[in-house]
Amino acid sequence: MSSAFAPGKVILFGEHAVVYGRPALAIPLPQIGVTVSIEIVQSSQSSPEQEISLTNNWKERVSIEAPAIGRAGSLASFSKLQKPDPLALTIEKTLEVLNGTLPYFLNISITSTIPVASGFGSGAAVTVALVRALTSSLGKSISDEKVNQIAFEIEKLYHGTPSGIDNTVITYANPVYFKKNSPIQIFQVQSPFTLVIADSGVEAATHESVGDVRALWLVDPKRYEAIFTEIGSLVDQARDAIQNGDIESLGAFMNQNHILLREISVSSPLLDRLVLTACTNGALGAKLSGGGRGGNIIALAEPKKAEFIKSSLYSAGAKSVMITTVE
Ligand code: PMV
């Protein structure tokens, strides 16, 4: 049995603008994540000669048990419904990179503690964990760069035009300063800071909010480019603040980033309420995180105030709230 874990993630600053070439900051969230376990099954019917070649009904011999993402049964049964199937494509791309074939039969179990469609990177985490578990079950190794490339290809199925930030932060499992088509930069956190992360419980498809922002940008590119540039400048200032341990300024940058995200239409009354609740109950700043419309908000808190902010967020309608220290 081979297993691999991939963490969830949150975007600290720069979502949406990152699709238009501005930088963004994101961190992994190892408190939640996806575990993929793969068992190579040797049955009386199987022998090395019966290797599953990708041209030989291979999907029927791969069994998936993944209640968290609504999958159970053979890979073939689902692939008939959704084309292309992200799990099947992940396996195909991994085998392509490894130059391998699938021996015997595979039982794949996927468990996840990441809420789906909530801005925590559930899709990218499934892909990254699956690529790594499959690679080790075949006794091979794969570079982070290749894992990231495969995960980016699969993100395109989920999001249409992803920037690549989700797959990158989840593959490298480190805080990243991300800019499309630029080398990955892992950033240092000078002094640890505490985040209260509240899930609104509202599932929202990132490709929809990204598509809506694109429609607005097409109508008035000058205005939206200016907003994206403002967001990009906040990202750079926030990175400096994190690297210098200037946590007070970081809170103010979050508030400003949230206002700009409202301006591009990706907030919602519930997200605004959660942000306001966090701020009026002692947070140093707060903003929505990820695609928006639903999903989660993040609030920066002094450690001693975090529990109080957490309970105020529950009272304001959050479905689940976690406290994490970024170090
Ligand atoms: O997957 P989410 O909801 O965290 O959103 C990703 C961030 C966006 O900037 C909205 C989209 C992207 O591809 O960067």
Tab-separated table of C-alpha atoms and ligand atoms in Angstrom:
chain	number	residue	atom	x	y	z
A	1	MET	CA	0.000	0.000	0.000
A	2	SER	CA	1.387	3.444	-0.939
A	3	SER	CA	-0.028	6.668	0.450
A	4	ALA	CA	0.499	10.368	-0.114
A	5	PHE	CA	-0.905	13.435	1.619
A	6	ALA	CA	-1.450	16.898	0.128
A	7	PRO	CA	-2.489	19.889	2.248
A	8	GLY	CA	-5.236	22.426	1.682
A	9	LYS	CA	-4.321	26.052	1.072
A	10	VAL	CA	-5.498	29.618	1.536
A	11	ILE	CA	-4.687	32.653	-0.535
A	12	LEU	CA	-3.501	35.518	1.680
A	13	PHE	CA	-3.507	38.274	-0.941
A	14	GLY	CA	-3.944	38.772	-4.662
A	15	GLU	CA	-6.662	36.342	-5.829
A	16	HIS	CA	-8.246	37.192	-9.196
A	17	ALA	CA	-5.604	39.832	-9.999
A	18	VAL	CA	-3.173	36.899	-10.185
A	19	VAL	CA	-5.081	35.612	-13.234
A	20	TYR	CA	-4.065	38.895	-14.946
A	21	GLY	CA	-0.355	38.566	-14.230
A	22	ARG	CA	-0.183	40.307	-10.845
A	23	PRO	CA	1.503	38.542	-7.902
A	24	ALA	CA	-0.323	36.728	-5.091
A	25	LEU	CA	0.606	35.177	-1.753
A	26	ALA	CA	-0.656	31.790	-0.598
A	27	ILE	CA	0.125	29.365	2.213
A	28	PRO	CA	-0.474	25.649	2.666
A	29	LEU	CA	-2.954	24.566	5.351
A	30	PRO	CA	-1.681	21.215	6.615
A	31	GLN	CA	-4.515	20.985	9.200
A	32	ILE	CA	-6.756	19.917	6.350
A	33	GLY	CA	-5.837	17.815	3.355
A	34	VAL	CA	-6.285	14.848	1.082
A	35	THR	CA	-4.795	11.392	1.545
A	36	VAL	CA	-4.643	8.993	-1.381
A	37	SER	CA	-3.806	5.335	-0.716
A	38	ILE	CA	-3.183	2.900	-3.527
A	39	GLU	CA	-3.149	-0.849	-3.335
A	40	ILE	CA	-1.899	-2.968	-6.189
A	41	VAL	CA	-4.153	-6.006	-6.186
A	42	GLN	CA	-2.814	-9.345	-7.271
A	43	SER	CA	-5.711	-11.653	-8.006
A	44	SER	CA	-5.856	-15.070	-9.601
A	45	GLN	CA	-6.848	-13.343	-12.826
A	46	SER	CA	-3.911	-11.009	-12.851
A	47	SER	CA	-0.392	-11.569	-13.958
A	48	PRO	CA	2.365	-9.283	-15.144
A	49	GLU	CA	1.380	-10.167	-18.724
A	50	GLN	CA	-1.996	-8.619	-18.059
A	51	GLU	CA	-0.541	-5.209	-17.409
A	52	ILE	CA	-3.180	-2.626	-17.883
A	53	SER	CA	-2.147	-0.827	-20.972
A	54	LEU	CA	-3.888	2.455	-21.522
A	55	THR	CA	-5.466	1.060	-24.662
A	56	ASN	CA	-6.963	-1.979	-22.975
A	57	ASN	CA	-10.043	-0.980	-20.965
A	58	TRP	CA	-7.696	0.044	-18.197
A	59	LYS	CA	-10.285	2.211	-16.452
A	60	GLU	CA	-12.384	-0.855	-15.621
A	61	ARG	CA	-9.542	-2.249	-13.534
A	62	VAL	CA	-9.080	0.812	-11.412
A	63	SER	CA	-11.417	0.985	-8.477
A	64	ILE	CA	-11.993	4.302	-6.692
A	65	GLU	CA	-13.384	4.764	-3.191
A	66	ALA	CA	-13.689	8.511	-2.560
A	67	PRO	CA	-16.838	9.429	-0.646
A	68	ALA	CA	-15.565	12.961	0.087
A	69	ILE	CA	-15.684	13.818	-3.615
A	70	GLY	CA	-18.675	11.646	-4.451
A	71	ARG	CA	-16.826	8.866	-6.249
A	72	ALA	CA	-17.208	5.115	-5.823
A	73	GLY	CA	-16.810	2.235	-8.246
A	74	SER	CA	-14.633	1.659	-11.248
A	75	LEU	CA	-12.941	4.580	-12.910
A	76	ALA	CA	-14.745	3.564	-16.103
A	77	SER	CA	-18.226	4.029	-14.637
A	78	PHE	CA	-17.549	7.702	-13.892
A	79	SER	CA	-15.445	8.457	-16.950
A	80	LYS	CA	-18.477	7.624	-19.093
A	81	LEU	CA	-20.374	10.461	-17.389
A	82	GLN	CA	-17.713	13.144	-17.274
A	83	LYS	CA	-15.293	13.649	-20.119
A	84	PRO	CA	-12.526	14.231	-19.492
A	85	ASP	CA	-12.546	12.745	-16.006
A	86	PRO	CA	-9.980	14.580	-13.817
A	87	LEU	CA	-8.929	11.412	-11.945
A	88	ALA	CA	-8.486	9.383	-15.143
A	89	LEU	CA	-6.554	12.206	-16.761
A	90	THR	CA	-4.327	12.524	-13.673
A	91	ILE	CA	-3.460	8.817	-13.926
A	92	GLU	CA	-2.816	9.063	-17.671
A	93	LYS	CA	-0.582	12.103	-17.326
A	94	THR	CA	1.357	10.576	-14.444
A	95	LEU	CA	2.002	7.380	-16.408
A	96	GLU	CA	3.083	9.462	-19.390
A	97	VAL	CA	5.645	11.325	-17.252
A	98	LEU	CA	6.852	8.116	-15.566
A	99	ASN	CA	6.916	6.292	-18.857
A	100	GLY	CA	5.030	3.502	-17.110
A	101	THR	CA	2.083	1.176	-17.406
A	102	LEU	CA	-0.271	0.096	-14.673
A	103	PRO	CA	0.441	-3.385	-13.374
A	104	TYR	CA	-2.446	-5.649	-12.286
A	105	PHE	CA	-5.469	-3.982	-10.711
A	106	LEU	CA	-5.491	-0.830	-8.619
A	107	ASN	CA	-7.617	0.038	-5.620
A	108	ILE	CA	-7.497	3.758	-4.951
A	109	SER	CA	-8.873	5.217	-1.759
A	110	ILE	CA	-9.199	8.992	-1.406
A	111	THR	CA	-10.076	10.596	1.915
A	112	SER	CA	-10.337	14.333	2.382
A	113	THR	CA	-10.953	16.838	5.155
A	114	ILE	CA	-11.034	19.758	2.703
A	115	PRO	CA	-14.508	21.185	2.010
A	116	VAL	CA	-15.082	21.246	-1.763
A	117	ALA	CA	-15.645	24.480	-3.749
A	118	SER	CA	-14.668	26.543	-0.718
A	119	GLY	CA	-11.361	28.113	-1.739
A	120	PHE	CA	-9.233	25.574	0.141
A	121	GLY	CA	-7.746	23.920	-2.944
A	122	SER	CA	-9.579	20.608	-2.720
A	123	GLY	CA	-9.213	19.760	-6.435
A	124	ALA	CA	-5.490	20.508	-6.590
A	125	ALA	CA	-4.863	18.553	-3.379
A	126	VAL	CA	-6.584	15.453	-4.820
A	127	THR	CA	-4.438	15.671	-7.936
A	128	VAL	CA	-1.136	16.200	-6.114
A	129	ALA	CA	-1.780	13.366	-3.646
A	130	LEU	CA	-2.908	11.023	-6.440
A	131	VAL	CA	0.156	11.709	-8.599
A	132	ARG	CA	2.501	11.081	-5.666
A	133	ALA	CA	0.707	7.961	-4.378
A	134	LEU	CA	0.606	6.448	-7.866
A	135	THR	CA	4.278	7.233	-8.425
A	136	SER	CA	5.358	5.550	-5.209
A	137	SER	CA	3.037	2.567	-5.730
A	138	LEU	CA	4.923	1.955	-8.982
A	139	GLY	CA	8.268	2.247	-7.159
A	140	LYS	CA	9.227	5.366	-9.097
A	141	SER	CA	10.014	8.981	-8.230
A	142	ILE	CA	8.848	12.265	-9.680
A	143	SER	CA	10.080	15.840	-9.317
A	144	ASP	CA	7.964	18.538	-7.688
A	145	GLU	CA	8.134	20.417	-10.967
A	146	LYS	CA	6.472	17.544	-12.845
A	147	VAL	CA	3.842	17.077	-10.124
A	148	ASN	CA	3.071	20.778	-10.410
A	149	GLN	CA	2.821	20.607	-14.206
A	150	ILE	CA	0.345	17.713	-14.060
A	151	ALA	CA	-1.705	19.432	-11.351
A	152	PHE	CA	-1.846	22.610	-13.445
A	153	GLU	CA	-3.178	20.662	-16.439
A	154	ILE	CA	-5.915	19.158	-14.245
A	155	GLU	CA	-6.739	22.563	-12.722
A	156	LYS	CA	-7.658	23.678	-16.238
A	157	LEU	CA	-10.470	21.086	-16.219
A	158	TYR	CA	-11.845	22.512	-12.985
A	159	HIS	CA	-11.229	26.245	-13.487
A	160	GLY	CA	-10.861	26.921	-17.212
A	161	THR	CA	-8.153	29.587	-16.960
A	162	PRO	CA	-6.370	29.013	-13.652
A	163	SER	CA	-3.393	31.149	-12.724
A	164	GLY	CA	-1.622	28.094	-11.296
A	165	ILE	CA	-1.391	29.365	-7.719
A	166	ASP	CA	-3.418	26.520	-6.139
A	167	ASN	CA	-1.398	23.670	-7.645
A	168	THR	CA	1.872	25.484	-6.885
A	169	VAL	CA	1.294	26.144	-3.174
A	170	ILE	CA	-0.081	22.631	-2.676
A	171	THR	CA	2.724	20.889	-4.590
A	172	TYR	CA	5.504	22.734	-2.768
A	173	ALA	CA	3.649	22.833	0.596
A	174	ASN	CA	5.345	26.126	1.471
A	175	PRO	CA	4.281	29.782	1.535
A	176	VAL	CA	4.618	31.088	-2.025
A	177	TYR	CA	4.825	34.453	-3.727
A	178	PHE	CA	3.314	33.495	-7.055
A	179	LYS	CA	3.296	35.238	-10.397
A	180	LYS	CA	2.129	33.537	-13.595
A	181	ASN	CA	4.962	32.398	-15.870
A	182	SER	CA	7.627	33.356	-13.313
A	183	PRO	CA	9.865	31.080	-11.263
A	184	ILE	CA	8.318	30.005	-7.959
A	185	GLN	CA	9.379	32.058	-4.964
A	186	ILE	CA	9.026	30.557	-1.506
A	187	PHE	CA	8.793	33.359	1.051
A	188	GLN	CA	9.979	33.542	4.637
A	189	VAL	CA	7.731	34.428	7.551
A	190	GLN	CA	9.771	36.636	9.907
A	191	SER	CA	7.495	36.427	12.925
A	192	PRO	CA	4.622	33.971	13.175
A	193	PHE	CA	1.094	35.337	12.852
A	194	THR	CA	-2.320	33.930	13.643
A	195	LEU	CA	-5.169	33.555	11.192
A	196	VAL	CA	-8.776	32.787	11.970
A	197	ILE	CA	-10.257	31.105	8.896
A	198	ALA	CA	-14.024	30.918	8.573
A	199	ASP	CA	-15.786	28.776	5.998
A	200	SER	CA	-19.060	30.401	4.954
A	201	GLY	CA	-20.427	26.957	4.078
A	202	VAL	CA	-21.491	28.310	0.686
A	203	GLU	CA	-20.046	26.331	-2.204
A	204	ALA	CA	-19.070	28.560	-5.107
A	205	ALA	CA	-17.459	27.549	-8.377
A	206	THR	CA	-14.219	29.441	-8.939
A	207	HIS	CA	-14.616	29.257	-12.718
A	208	GLU	CA	-17.860	31.253	-12.402
A	209	SER	CA	-16.405	34.141	-10.402
A	210	VAL	CA	-13.297	34.128	-12.615
A	211	GLY	CA	-15.578	34.173	-15.702
A	212	ASP	CA	-17.670	37.042	-14.318
A	213	VAL	CA	-14.558	39.102	-13.551
A	214	ARG	CA	-13.356	38.459	-17.091
A	215	ALA	CA	-16.688	39.703	-18.502
A	216	LEU	CA	-16.380	42.910	-16.446
A	217	TRP	CA	-12.746	43.363	-17.492
A	218	LEU	CA	-13.719	43.004	-21.156
A	219	VAL	CA	-16.251	45.823	-20.799
A	220	ASP	CA	-13.885	48.216	-19.007
A	221	PRO	CA	-10.303	46.912	-19.198
A	222	LYS	CA	-8.758	50.201	-18.085
A	223	ARG	CA	-10.664	50.297	-14.804
A	224	TYR	CA	-10.075	46.622	-14.002
A	225	GLU	CA	-6.402	46.714	-14.922
A	226	ALA	CA	-6.020	49.648	-12.509
A	227	ILE	CA	-7.709	47.652	-9.723
A	228	PHE	CA	-5.521	44.622	-10.422
A	229	THR	CA	-2.434	46.828	-10.266
A	230	GLU	CA	-3.594	48.192	-6.903
A	231	ILE	CA	-4.080	44.632	-5.637
A	232	GLY	CA	-0.630	43.679	-6.947
A	233	SER	CA	0.940	46.561	-5.072
A	234	LEU	CA	-0.814	45.434	-1.853
A	235	VAL	CA	0.617	41.946	-2.388
A	236	ASP	CA	4.155	43.330	-2.610
A	237	GLN	CA	3.648	45.472	0.497
A	238	ALA	CA	2.148	42.508	2.349
A	239	ARG	CA	5.104	40.312	1.434
A	240	ASP	CA	7.493	42.962	2.805
A	241	ALA	CA	5.390	43.243	5.986
A	242	ILE	CA	5.464	39.453	6.476
A	243	GLN	CA	9.196	39.343	5.859
A	244	ASN	CA	9.767	42.232	8.303
A	245	GLY	CA	7.394	40.948	10.983
A	246	ASP	CA	5.151	44.036	10.575
A	247	ILE	CA	1.841	42.370	11.465
A	248	GLU	CA	-0.157	45.589	12.123
A	249	SER	CA	0.323	46.755	8.529
A	250	LEU	CA	-0.632	43.326	7.274
A	251	GLY	CA	-4.130	43.712	8.775
A	252	ALA	CA	-4.662	47.050	7.033
A	253	PHE	CA	-3.555	45.526	3.719
A	254	MET	CA	-6.131	42.749	4.166
A	255	ASN	CA	-8.930	45.267	4.630
A	256	GLN	CA	-7.838	47.176	1.531
A	257	ASN	CA	-7.610	43.979	-0.490
A	258	HIS	CA	-11.139	42.999	0.579
A	259	ILE	CA	-12.530	46.361	-0.566
A	260	LEU	CA	-10.928	45.858	-3.974
A	261	LEU	CA	-12.355	42.323	-4.192
A	262	ARG	CA	-15.801	43.778	-3.473
A	263	GLU	CA	-15.258	46.259	-6.272
A	264	ILE	CA	-14.687	43.458	-8.747
A	265	SER	CA	-17.936	41.799	-7.569
A	266	VAL	CA	-16.586	38.630	-5.961
A	267	SER	CA	-17.735	39.225	-2.396
A	268	SER	CA	-21.234	38.475	-1.071
A	269	PRO	CA	-23.399	39.788	1.784
A	270	LEU	CA	-22.404	36.794	3.939
A	271	LEU	CA	-18.672	37.184	3.231
A	272	ASP	CA	-18.907	40.931	3.959
A	273	ARG	CA	-20.704	40.162	7.215
A	274	LEU	CA	-18.034	37.690	8.274
A	275	VAL	CA	-15.243	40.158	7.443
A	276	LEU	CA	-16.998	42.932	9.370
A	277	THR	CA	-17.706	40.633	12.308
A	278	ALA	CA	-14.040	39.647	12.541
A	279	CYS	CA	-12.923	43.281	12.446
A	280	THR	CA	-15.444	44.534	14.996
A	281	ASN	CA	-14.457	41.707	17.347
A	282	GLY	CA	-10.781	42.474	17.459
A	283	ALA	CA	-9.202	41.237	14.212
A	284	LEU	CA	-6.368	43.363	12.836
A	285	GLY	CA	-7.857	42.947	9.367
A	286	ALA	CA	-9.861	40.485	7.295
A	287	LYS	CA	-10.710	39.599	3.716
A	288	LEU	CA	-12.346	36.966	1.604
A	289	SER	CA	-9.933	34.359	0.294
A	290	GLY	CA	-9.997	32.491	-3.023
A	291	GLY	CA	-12.578	32.722	-5.771
A	292	GLY	CA	-15.184	34.393	-3.543
A	293	ARG	CA	-19.013	34.547	-3.633
A	294	GLY	CA	-18.810	31.732	-1.077
A	295	GLY	CA	-15.900	29.827	0.357
A	296	ASN	CA	-13.891	31.332	3.150
A	297	ILE	CA	-12.667	34.519	4.788
A	298	ILE	CA	-9.398	34.964	6.653
A	299	ALA	CA	-8.893	37.275	9.617
A	300	LEU	CA	-5.580	38.308	11.147
A	301	ALA	CA	-5.684	38.096	14.931
A	302	GLU	CA	-3.538	38.608	17.957
A	303	PRO	CA	-3.237	35.080	19.389
A	304	LYS	CA	-5.088	35.975	22.606
A	305	LYS	CA	-8.093	37.297	20.663
A	306	ALA	CA	-8.359	34.425	18.181
A	307	GLU	CA	-10.816	32.281	20.191
A	308	PHE	CA	-13.144	35.232	20.743
A	309	ILE	CA	-13.101	36.121	17.044
A	310	LYS	CA	-13.751	32.476	16.225
A	311	SER	CA	-16.910	32.344	18.338
A	312	SER	CA	-18.127	35.686	16.941
A	313	LEU	CA	-17.737	34.255	13.425
A	314	TYR	CA	-19.823	31.220	14.359
A	315	SER	CA	-22.517	33.574	15.685
A	316	ALA	CA	-22.405	35.524	12.409
A	317	GLY	CA	-23.164	32.376	10.403
A	318	ALA	CA	-19.841	30.674	9.645
A	319	LYS	CA	-20.171	26.930	9.116
A	320	SER	CA	-16.754	26.065	10.480
A	321	VAL	CA	-13.885	28.122	11.827
A	322	MET	CA	-10.263	27.188	12.409
A	323	ILE	CA	-7.327	28.992	13.953
A	324	THR	CA	-3.887	28.546	12.474
A	325	THR	CA	-0.451	29.998	13.081
A	326	VAL	CA	1.577	30.833	10.006
A	327	GLU	CA	5.280	30.356	10.686
B	1	PMV	O1	-9.474	27.962	-5.956
B	1	PMV	P1	-9.803	29.242	-5.289
B	1	PMV	O2	-11.244	29.480	-5.099
B	1	PMV	O3	-8.967	29.495	-4.084
B	1	PMV	O4	-9.410	30.434	-6.327
B	1	PMV	C1	-8.177	30.527	-6.916
B	1	PMV	C2	-7.772	31.932	-7.044
B	1	PMV	C3	-8.236	32.713	-8.243
B	1	PMV	O5	-7.317	33.801	-8.350
B	1	PMV	C4	-9.643	33.267	-8.048
B	1	PMV	C5	-8.220	31.910	-9.522
B	1	PMV	C6	-6.829	31.532	-9.985
B	1	PMV	O6	-6.755	30.642	-10.832
B	1	PMV	O7	-5.834	32.111	-9.541
